[in-house]
XYZ file of C-alpha atoms in Angstrom:
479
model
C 65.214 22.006 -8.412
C 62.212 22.639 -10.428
C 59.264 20.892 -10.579
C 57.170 18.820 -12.979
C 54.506 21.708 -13.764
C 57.358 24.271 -13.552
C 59.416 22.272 -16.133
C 56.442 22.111 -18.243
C 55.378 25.614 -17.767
C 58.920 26.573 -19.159
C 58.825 24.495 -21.767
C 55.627 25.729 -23.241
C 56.509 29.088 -22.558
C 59.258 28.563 -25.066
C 57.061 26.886 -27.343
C 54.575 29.234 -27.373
C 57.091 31.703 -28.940
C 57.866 29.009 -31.674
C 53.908 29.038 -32.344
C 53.363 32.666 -32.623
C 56.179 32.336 -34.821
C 55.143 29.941 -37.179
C 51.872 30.444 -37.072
C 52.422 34.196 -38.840
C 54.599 32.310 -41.512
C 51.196 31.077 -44.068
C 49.102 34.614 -42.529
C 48.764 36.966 -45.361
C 52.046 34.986 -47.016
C 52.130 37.255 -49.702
C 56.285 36.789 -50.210
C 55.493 32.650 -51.028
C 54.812 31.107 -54.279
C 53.544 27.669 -54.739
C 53.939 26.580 -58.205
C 51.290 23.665 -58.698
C 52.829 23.074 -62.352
C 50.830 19.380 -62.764
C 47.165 21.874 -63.212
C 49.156 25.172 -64.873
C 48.739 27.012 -61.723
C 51.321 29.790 -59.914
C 49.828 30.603 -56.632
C 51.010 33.822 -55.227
C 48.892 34.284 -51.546
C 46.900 37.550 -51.096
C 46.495 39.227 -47.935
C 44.128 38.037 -45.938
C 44.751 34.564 -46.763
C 45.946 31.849 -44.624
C 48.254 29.440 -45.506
C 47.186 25.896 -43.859
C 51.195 24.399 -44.212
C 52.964 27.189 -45.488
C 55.958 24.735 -45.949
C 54.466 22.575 -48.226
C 57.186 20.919 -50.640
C 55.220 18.914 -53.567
C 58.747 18.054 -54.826
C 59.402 16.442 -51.289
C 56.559 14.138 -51.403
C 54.401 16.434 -49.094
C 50.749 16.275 -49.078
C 49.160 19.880 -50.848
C 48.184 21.757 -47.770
C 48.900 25.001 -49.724
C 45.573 25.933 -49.662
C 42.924 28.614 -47.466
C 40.396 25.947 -45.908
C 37.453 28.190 -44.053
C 38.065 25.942 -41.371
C 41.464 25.823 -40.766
C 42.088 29.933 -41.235
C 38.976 30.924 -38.969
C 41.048 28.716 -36.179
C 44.349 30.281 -36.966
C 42.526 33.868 -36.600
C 40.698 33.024 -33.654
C 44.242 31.981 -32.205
C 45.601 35.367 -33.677
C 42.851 36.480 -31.425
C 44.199 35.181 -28.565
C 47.598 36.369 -29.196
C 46.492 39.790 -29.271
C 44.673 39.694 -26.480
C 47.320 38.109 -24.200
C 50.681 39.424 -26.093
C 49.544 42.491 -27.812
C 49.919 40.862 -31.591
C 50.565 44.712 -33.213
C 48.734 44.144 -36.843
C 46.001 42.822 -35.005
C 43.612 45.211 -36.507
C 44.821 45.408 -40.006
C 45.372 41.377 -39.926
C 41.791 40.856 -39.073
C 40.518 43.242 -42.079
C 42.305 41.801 -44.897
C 41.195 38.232 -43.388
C 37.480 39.972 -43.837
C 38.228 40.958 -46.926
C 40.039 38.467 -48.187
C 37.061 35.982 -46.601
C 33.739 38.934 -49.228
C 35.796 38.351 -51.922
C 35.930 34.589 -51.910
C 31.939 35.007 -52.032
C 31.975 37.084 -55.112
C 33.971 34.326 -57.078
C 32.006 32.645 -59.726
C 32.551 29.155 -61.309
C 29.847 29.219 -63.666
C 32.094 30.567 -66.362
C 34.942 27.407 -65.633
C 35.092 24.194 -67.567
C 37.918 21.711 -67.799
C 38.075 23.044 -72.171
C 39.006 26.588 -70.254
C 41.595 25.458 -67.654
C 42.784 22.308 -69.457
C 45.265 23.909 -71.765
C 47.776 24.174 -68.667
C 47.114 20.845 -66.823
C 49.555 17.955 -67.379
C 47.089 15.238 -69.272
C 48.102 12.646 -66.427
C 46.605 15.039 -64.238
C 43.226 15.600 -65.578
C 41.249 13.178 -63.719
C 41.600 14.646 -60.618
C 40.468 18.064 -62.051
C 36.285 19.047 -61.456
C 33.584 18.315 -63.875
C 32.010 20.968 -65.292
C 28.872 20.927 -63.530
C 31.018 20.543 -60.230
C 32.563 24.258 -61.245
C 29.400 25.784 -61.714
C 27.803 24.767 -58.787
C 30.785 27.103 -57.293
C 28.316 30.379 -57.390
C 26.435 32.211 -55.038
C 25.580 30.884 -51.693
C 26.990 27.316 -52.020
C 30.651 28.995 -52.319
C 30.480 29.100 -48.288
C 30.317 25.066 -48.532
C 33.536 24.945 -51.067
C 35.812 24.197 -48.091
C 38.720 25.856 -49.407
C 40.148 27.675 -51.904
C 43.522 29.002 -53.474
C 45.431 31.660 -51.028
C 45.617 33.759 -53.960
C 41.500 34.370 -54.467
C 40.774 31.797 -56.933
C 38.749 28.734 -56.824
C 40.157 25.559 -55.826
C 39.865 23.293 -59.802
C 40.923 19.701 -58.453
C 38.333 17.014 -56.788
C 37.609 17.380 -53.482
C 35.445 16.649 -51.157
C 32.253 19.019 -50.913
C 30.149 21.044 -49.175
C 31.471 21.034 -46.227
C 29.803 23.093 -44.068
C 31.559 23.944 -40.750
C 33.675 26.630 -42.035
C 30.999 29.434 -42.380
C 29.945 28.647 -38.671
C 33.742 28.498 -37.393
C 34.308 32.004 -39.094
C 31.138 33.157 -37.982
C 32.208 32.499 -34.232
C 35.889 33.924 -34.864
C 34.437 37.444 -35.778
C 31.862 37.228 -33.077
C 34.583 36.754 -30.621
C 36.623 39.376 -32.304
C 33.486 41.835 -31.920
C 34.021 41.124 -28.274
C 37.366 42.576 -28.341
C 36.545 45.927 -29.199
C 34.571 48.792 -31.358
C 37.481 49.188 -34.029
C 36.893 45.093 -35.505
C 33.615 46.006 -36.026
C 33.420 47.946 -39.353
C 31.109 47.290 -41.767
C 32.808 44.305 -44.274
C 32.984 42.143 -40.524
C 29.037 42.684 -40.170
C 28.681 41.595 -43.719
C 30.624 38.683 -43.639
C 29.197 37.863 -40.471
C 25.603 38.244 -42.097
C 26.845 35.693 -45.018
C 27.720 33.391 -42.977
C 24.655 33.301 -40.565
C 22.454 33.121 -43.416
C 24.341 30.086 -45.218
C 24.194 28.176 -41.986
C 20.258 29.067 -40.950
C 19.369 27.689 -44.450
C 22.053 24.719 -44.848
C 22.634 23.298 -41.232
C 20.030 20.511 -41.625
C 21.255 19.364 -45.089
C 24.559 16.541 -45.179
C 27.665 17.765 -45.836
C 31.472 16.174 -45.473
C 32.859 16.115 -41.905
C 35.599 18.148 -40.778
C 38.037 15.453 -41.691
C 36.658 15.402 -45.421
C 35.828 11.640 -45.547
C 32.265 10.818 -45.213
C 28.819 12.747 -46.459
C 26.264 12.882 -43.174
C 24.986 14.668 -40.296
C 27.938 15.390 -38.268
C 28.011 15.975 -34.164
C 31.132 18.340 -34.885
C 29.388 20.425 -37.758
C 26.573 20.734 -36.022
C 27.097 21.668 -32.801
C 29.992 24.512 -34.184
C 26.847 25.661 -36.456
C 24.359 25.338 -33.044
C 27.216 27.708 -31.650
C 27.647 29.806 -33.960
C 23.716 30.508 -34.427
C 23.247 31.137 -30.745
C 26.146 33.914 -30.280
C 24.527 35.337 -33.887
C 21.578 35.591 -32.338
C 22.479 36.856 -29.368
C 24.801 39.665 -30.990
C 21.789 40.827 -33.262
C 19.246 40.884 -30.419
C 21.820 43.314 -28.707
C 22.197 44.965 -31.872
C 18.762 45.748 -32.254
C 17.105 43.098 -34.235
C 15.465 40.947 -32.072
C 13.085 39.792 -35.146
C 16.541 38.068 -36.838
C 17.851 36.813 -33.737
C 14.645 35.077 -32.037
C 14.495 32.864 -35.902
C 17.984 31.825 -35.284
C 17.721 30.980 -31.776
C 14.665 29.169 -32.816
C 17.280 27.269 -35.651
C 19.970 26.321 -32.813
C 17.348 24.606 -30.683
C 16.556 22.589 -33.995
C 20.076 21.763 -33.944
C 20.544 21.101 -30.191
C 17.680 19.036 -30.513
C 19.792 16.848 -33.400
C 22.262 16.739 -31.049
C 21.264 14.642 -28.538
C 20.259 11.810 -30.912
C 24.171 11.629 -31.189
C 24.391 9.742 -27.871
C 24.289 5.869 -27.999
C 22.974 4.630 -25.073
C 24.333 1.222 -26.103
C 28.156 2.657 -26.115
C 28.489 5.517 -23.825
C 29.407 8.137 -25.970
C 28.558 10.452 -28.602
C 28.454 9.336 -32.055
C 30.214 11.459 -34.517
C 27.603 10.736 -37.193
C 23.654 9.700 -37.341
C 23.258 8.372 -40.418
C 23.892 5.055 -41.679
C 27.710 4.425 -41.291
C 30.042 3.108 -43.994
C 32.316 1.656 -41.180
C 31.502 1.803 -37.434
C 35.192 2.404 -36.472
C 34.575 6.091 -36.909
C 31.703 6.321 -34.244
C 33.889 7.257 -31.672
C 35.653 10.261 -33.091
C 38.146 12.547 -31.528
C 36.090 15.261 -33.615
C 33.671 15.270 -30.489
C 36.109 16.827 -28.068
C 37.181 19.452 -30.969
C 33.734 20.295 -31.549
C 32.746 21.083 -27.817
C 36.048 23.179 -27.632
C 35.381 24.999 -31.395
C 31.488 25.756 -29.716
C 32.896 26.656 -26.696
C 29.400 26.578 -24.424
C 29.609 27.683 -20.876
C 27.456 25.046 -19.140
C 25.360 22.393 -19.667
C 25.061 19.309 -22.690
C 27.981 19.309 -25.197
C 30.066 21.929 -22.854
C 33.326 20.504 -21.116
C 30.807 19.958 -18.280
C 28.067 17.603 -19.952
C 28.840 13.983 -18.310
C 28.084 12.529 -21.636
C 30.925 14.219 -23.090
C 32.940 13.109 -20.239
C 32.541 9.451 -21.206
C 33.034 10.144 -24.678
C 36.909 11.283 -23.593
C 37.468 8.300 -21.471
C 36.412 6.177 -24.141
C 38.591 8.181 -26.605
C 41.531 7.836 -24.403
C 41.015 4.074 -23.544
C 40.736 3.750 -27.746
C 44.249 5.682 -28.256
C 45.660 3.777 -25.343
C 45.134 0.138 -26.791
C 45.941 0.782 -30.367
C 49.073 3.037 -31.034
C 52.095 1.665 -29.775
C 53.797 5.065 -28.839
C 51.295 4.252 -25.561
C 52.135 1.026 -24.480
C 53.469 0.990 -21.832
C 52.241 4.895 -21.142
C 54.671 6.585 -19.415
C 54.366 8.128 -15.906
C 52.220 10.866 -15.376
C 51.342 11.431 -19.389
C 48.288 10.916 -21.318
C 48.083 8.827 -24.715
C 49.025 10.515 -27.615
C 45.488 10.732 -29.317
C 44.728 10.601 -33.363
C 40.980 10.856 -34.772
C 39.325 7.693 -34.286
C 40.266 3.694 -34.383
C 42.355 2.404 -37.458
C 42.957 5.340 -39.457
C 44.863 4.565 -42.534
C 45.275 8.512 -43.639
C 49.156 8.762 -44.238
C 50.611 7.467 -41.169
C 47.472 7.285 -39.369
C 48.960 8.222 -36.191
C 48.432 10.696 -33.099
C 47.713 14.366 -34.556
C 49.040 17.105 -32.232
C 45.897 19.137 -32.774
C 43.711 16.287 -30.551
C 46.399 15.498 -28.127
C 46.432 18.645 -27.412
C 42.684 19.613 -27.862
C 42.549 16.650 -24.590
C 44.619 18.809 -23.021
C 42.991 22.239 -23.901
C 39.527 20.147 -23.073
C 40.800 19.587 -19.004
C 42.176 22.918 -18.729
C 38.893 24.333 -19.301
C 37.162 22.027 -17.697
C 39.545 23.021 -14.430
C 38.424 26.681 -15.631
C 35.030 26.257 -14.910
C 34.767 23.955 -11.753
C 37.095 26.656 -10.017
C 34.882 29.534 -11.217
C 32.041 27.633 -9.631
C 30.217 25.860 -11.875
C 28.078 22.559 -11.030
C 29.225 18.897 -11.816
C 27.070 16.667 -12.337
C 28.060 13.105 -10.781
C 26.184 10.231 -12.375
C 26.474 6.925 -14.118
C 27.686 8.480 -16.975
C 30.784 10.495 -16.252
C 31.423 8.145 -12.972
C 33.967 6.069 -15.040
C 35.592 9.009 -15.719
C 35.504 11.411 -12.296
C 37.328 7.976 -10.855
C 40.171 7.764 -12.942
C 40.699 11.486 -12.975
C 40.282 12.431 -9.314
C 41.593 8.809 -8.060
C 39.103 7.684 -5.061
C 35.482 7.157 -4.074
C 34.749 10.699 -3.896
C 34.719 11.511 -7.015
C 31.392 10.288 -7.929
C 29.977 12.997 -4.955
C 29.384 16.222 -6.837
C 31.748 18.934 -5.011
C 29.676 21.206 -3.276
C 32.729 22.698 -0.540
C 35.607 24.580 -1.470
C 38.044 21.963 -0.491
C 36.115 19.617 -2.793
C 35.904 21.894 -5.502
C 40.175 22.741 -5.063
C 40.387 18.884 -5.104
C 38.749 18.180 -8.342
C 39.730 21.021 -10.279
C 43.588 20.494 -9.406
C 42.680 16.859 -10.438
C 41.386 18.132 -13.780
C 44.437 20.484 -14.186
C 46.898 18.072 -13.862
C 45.491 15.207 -16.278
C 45.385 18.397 -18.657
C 48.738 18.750 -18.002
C 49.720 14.915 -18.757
C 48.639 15.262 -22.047
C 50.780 18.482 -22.449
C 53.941 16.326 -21.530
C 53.146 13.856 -24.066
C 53.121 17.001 -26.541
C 56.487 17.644 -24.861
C 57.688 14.413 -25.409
C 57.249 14.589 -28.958
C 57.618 17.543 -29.832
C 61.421 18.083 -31.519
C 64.403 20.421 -30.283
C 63.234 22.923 -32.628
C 59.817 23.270 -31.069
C 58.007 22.408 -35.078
C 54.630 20.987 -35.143
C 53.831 18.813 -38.000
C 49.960 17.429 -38.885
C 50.806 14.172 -37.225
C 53.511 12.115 -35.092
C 53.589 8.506 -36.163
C 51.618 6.100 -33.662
C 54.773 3.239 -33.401
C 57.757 5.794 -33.710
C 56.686 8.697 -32.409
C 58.361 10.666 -35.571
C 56.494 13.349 -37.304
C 54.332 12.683 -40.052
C 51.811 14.148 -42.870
C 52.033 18.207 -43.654
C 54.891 19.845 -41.712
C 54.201 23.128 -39.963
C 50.914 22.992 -40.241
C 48.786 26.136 -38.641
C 45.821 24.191 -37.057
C 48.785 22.598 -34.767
C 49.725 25.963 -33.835
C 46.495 27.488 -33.498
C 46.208 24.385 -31.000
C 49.188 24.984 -28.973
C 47.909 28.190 -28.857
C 44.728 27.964 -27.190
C 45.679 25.151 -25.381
C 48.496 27.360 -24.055
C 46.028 30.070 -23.110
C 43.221 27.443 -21.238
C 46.285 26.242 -19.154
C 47.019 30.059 -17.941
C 43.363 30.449 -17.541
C 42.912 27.471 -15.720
C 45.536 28.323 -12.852
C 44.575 31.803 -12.532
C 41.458 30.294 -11.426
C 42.304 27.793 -9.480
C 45.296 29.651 -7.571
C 42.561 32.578 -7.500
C 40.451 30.627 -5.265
C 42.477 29.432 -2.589
């Protein structure tokens, strides 16, 4: 008979071929067409693009995910990336390029030359109120494109109201090629170091000014946007010092401590936790923000504040998962040996406003690497802040020692592995026969909800997938 982890291990084995399925269905979909008739438009994807719900049926009632957000397609490559690296994705190379390519020529778009008198002639009347102002078009130039969020697969600009800048996308593209330069010589032709270039520059001059959050509701200073642009400024900098430029990469260094700086005024000593915004809320229920545990995965730092091993961040997930477990109903009572399904923050009222796959799993993905590191040897801090948390986790009155012997450091990190894996089994549980993962799974039913096949899910699976592997390697490595 098999066991729990082996069951589970199958099962996402299986899934993971689903993913890498799927996943390639919206990458350079050149053979779809989306015909958005109610604005005139016939969208026929161009390599490069990515598709962020290549299923999307308007007709159906589906929300319009048929779109190239920055955000969502630099997490799809980076997953791409992974794929390669682990499964030997063939069109790895040739994917990557048009993606580069595909990512210059959305900077030499122009919107100066738009106005609704140009574009109106094919948009149903009805429809014209959700269509851009003219001075909203021509601010679409230059620079500020980078903050435009997202943008028609086929190369054009996006014409209906949205909500903008947003600027994590340039920094979450920036990090994808940076990681892809790791990889080898060949991604490293000249369009990537342009790109690359573009992007560094838009966030050295823009990362102090507001923008829209990654979930495209409120106009602030985010903790996600700015510790993904914190990220991406360090490994710029790091990359051009090696490259030669130590002039370029000492200003941006000098940028990221700015921003790391910011950072810490996110934590509330009142609450416990990070909050996901500093300015002046419109509603508090969106202080504590499953965005934080996306943002320290997205950044990916190897140590210290705002990595998987900064206490603070620690008590930010148990107070996420304490949030999740009250309000949806899917966790009450939670079933043995799972974690709640987890959404975005408390009484969301987008579409279902239910779990999302992409955070449950991101939980999941966030303990796996936090196994990772404890087995590779990293320190752990123990202290009043992550004590809440070590307890639950590792069960007894040890945990609040910091593991300092082998046996200690086996126990927590097989701790840490396992929670990961709870919240892997409530993927599992609702996850359908066919293995397809929608935007959300509906927080009383447990049916799926919102955009269906959508690519950030995927892209989740998949790295979640790959910190699980990673995780046990290390662990099993150190016995």
């Amino acid at each position: 008979m098999r066991s729990a982890a082996e069951e589970l291990a199958r099962w996402m084995d299986a899934e993971l071929q689903v993913a890498a399925t799927a996943i390639f269905q919206g990458v350079s979909a050149t053979h779809l067409v989306m015909e958005r008739s109610s604005f005139g438009e016939k969208i026929v994807p161009k390599p490069g693009s990515i598709v962020a719900a290549p299923a999307t049926d308007l007709s159906g009632g589906d929300p319009d995910y048929f779109f190239h957000w920055l955000r969502d397609s630099s997490l799809v490559m980076d997953a791409l990336r992974i794929l390669h690296m682990r499964h030997a994705w063939e069109g790895a190379h040739q994917g990557f390029r048009d993606f580069v390519r595909f990512g210059l020529d959305l900077t030499g778009l122009d919107g100066t030359w738009l106005s609704q008198e140009t574009i109106r002639k094919g948009i149903n009347p009805d429809f014209l109120k959700y269509v851009r102002s003219d001075e909203d078009l021509a601010r679409a130039t230059g620079e500020a494109l980078l903050g435009e969020v997202r943008y028609n697969p086929d190369g054009t600009l996006d014409i209906i109201k949205w909500s903008r800048p947003q600027n994590d996308g340039p920094a979450l593209r920036a990090l994808c090629v940076l990681r892809y330069l790791q990889v080898g010589e060949r991604f490293g032709e000249q369009p990537t170091v342009d790109l690359l270039m573009k992007d560094l520059a838009f966030i050295e001059r823009c990362c102090m000014e507001p923008c829209y959050d990654l979930w495209e509701e409120e106009l602030g200073h985010h903790y996600y946007t700015h510790l993904v642009q914190m990220a991406a400024l360090e490994d710029g900098a790091r990359w051009l010092i090696q490259s030669g430029d130590e002039g370029q990469g000492n200003r941006l260094l000098a940028v990221a401590q700015t921003l790391r700086r910011s950072l810490d005024l996110h934590w509330s000593p009142e609450k416990r936790f990070y909050l996901s915004r500093t300015d002046s809320p419109r509603n508090t229920r969106k202080d504590l923000d499953a965005s934080a545990i996306l943002a320290v995965l997205h950044a990916n730092r190897a140590e210290g504040a705002h990595s998987v091993l900064d206490p603070k961040i620690h008590a930010t997930v148990e107070k996420l998962e304490n949030l999740f477990a009250r309000e949806y109903r899917i966790n009450d009572p939670l079933p043995h040996g799972r974690g709640p399904a987890m959404g975005r923050y408390a009484d969301d009222h987008y579409l279902s406003g239910g779990a999302w796959y992409m955070t449950t799993l991101g939980t999941a993905e966030f303990y796996y690497r936090l196994t990772e590191r404890i087995a590779a040897g990293c320190e752990l801090e123990c202290c009043e802040d992550n004590a809440s948390f070590l307890t639950r986790v590792v069960g007894d009155g040890t945990a609040t020692t910091q593991p300092s012997t082998r046996e200690a450091r086996r126990k927590f990190a097989g701790a840490f592995l396992n929670r990961g894996d709870a919240f892997m089994l409530t993927v599992k549980d609702y996850t359908p026969a066919s293995g397809e993962l929608s935007e959300q799974f509906d927080q009383s039913t447990g049916r799926q909800t919102s955009a269906k096949n959508l690519a950030w899910s995927y892209a989740a699976f998949i790295t979640a997938y790959d910190a699980r592997q990673r995780a046990r390697s290390s662990l099993f490595l150190k016995r």
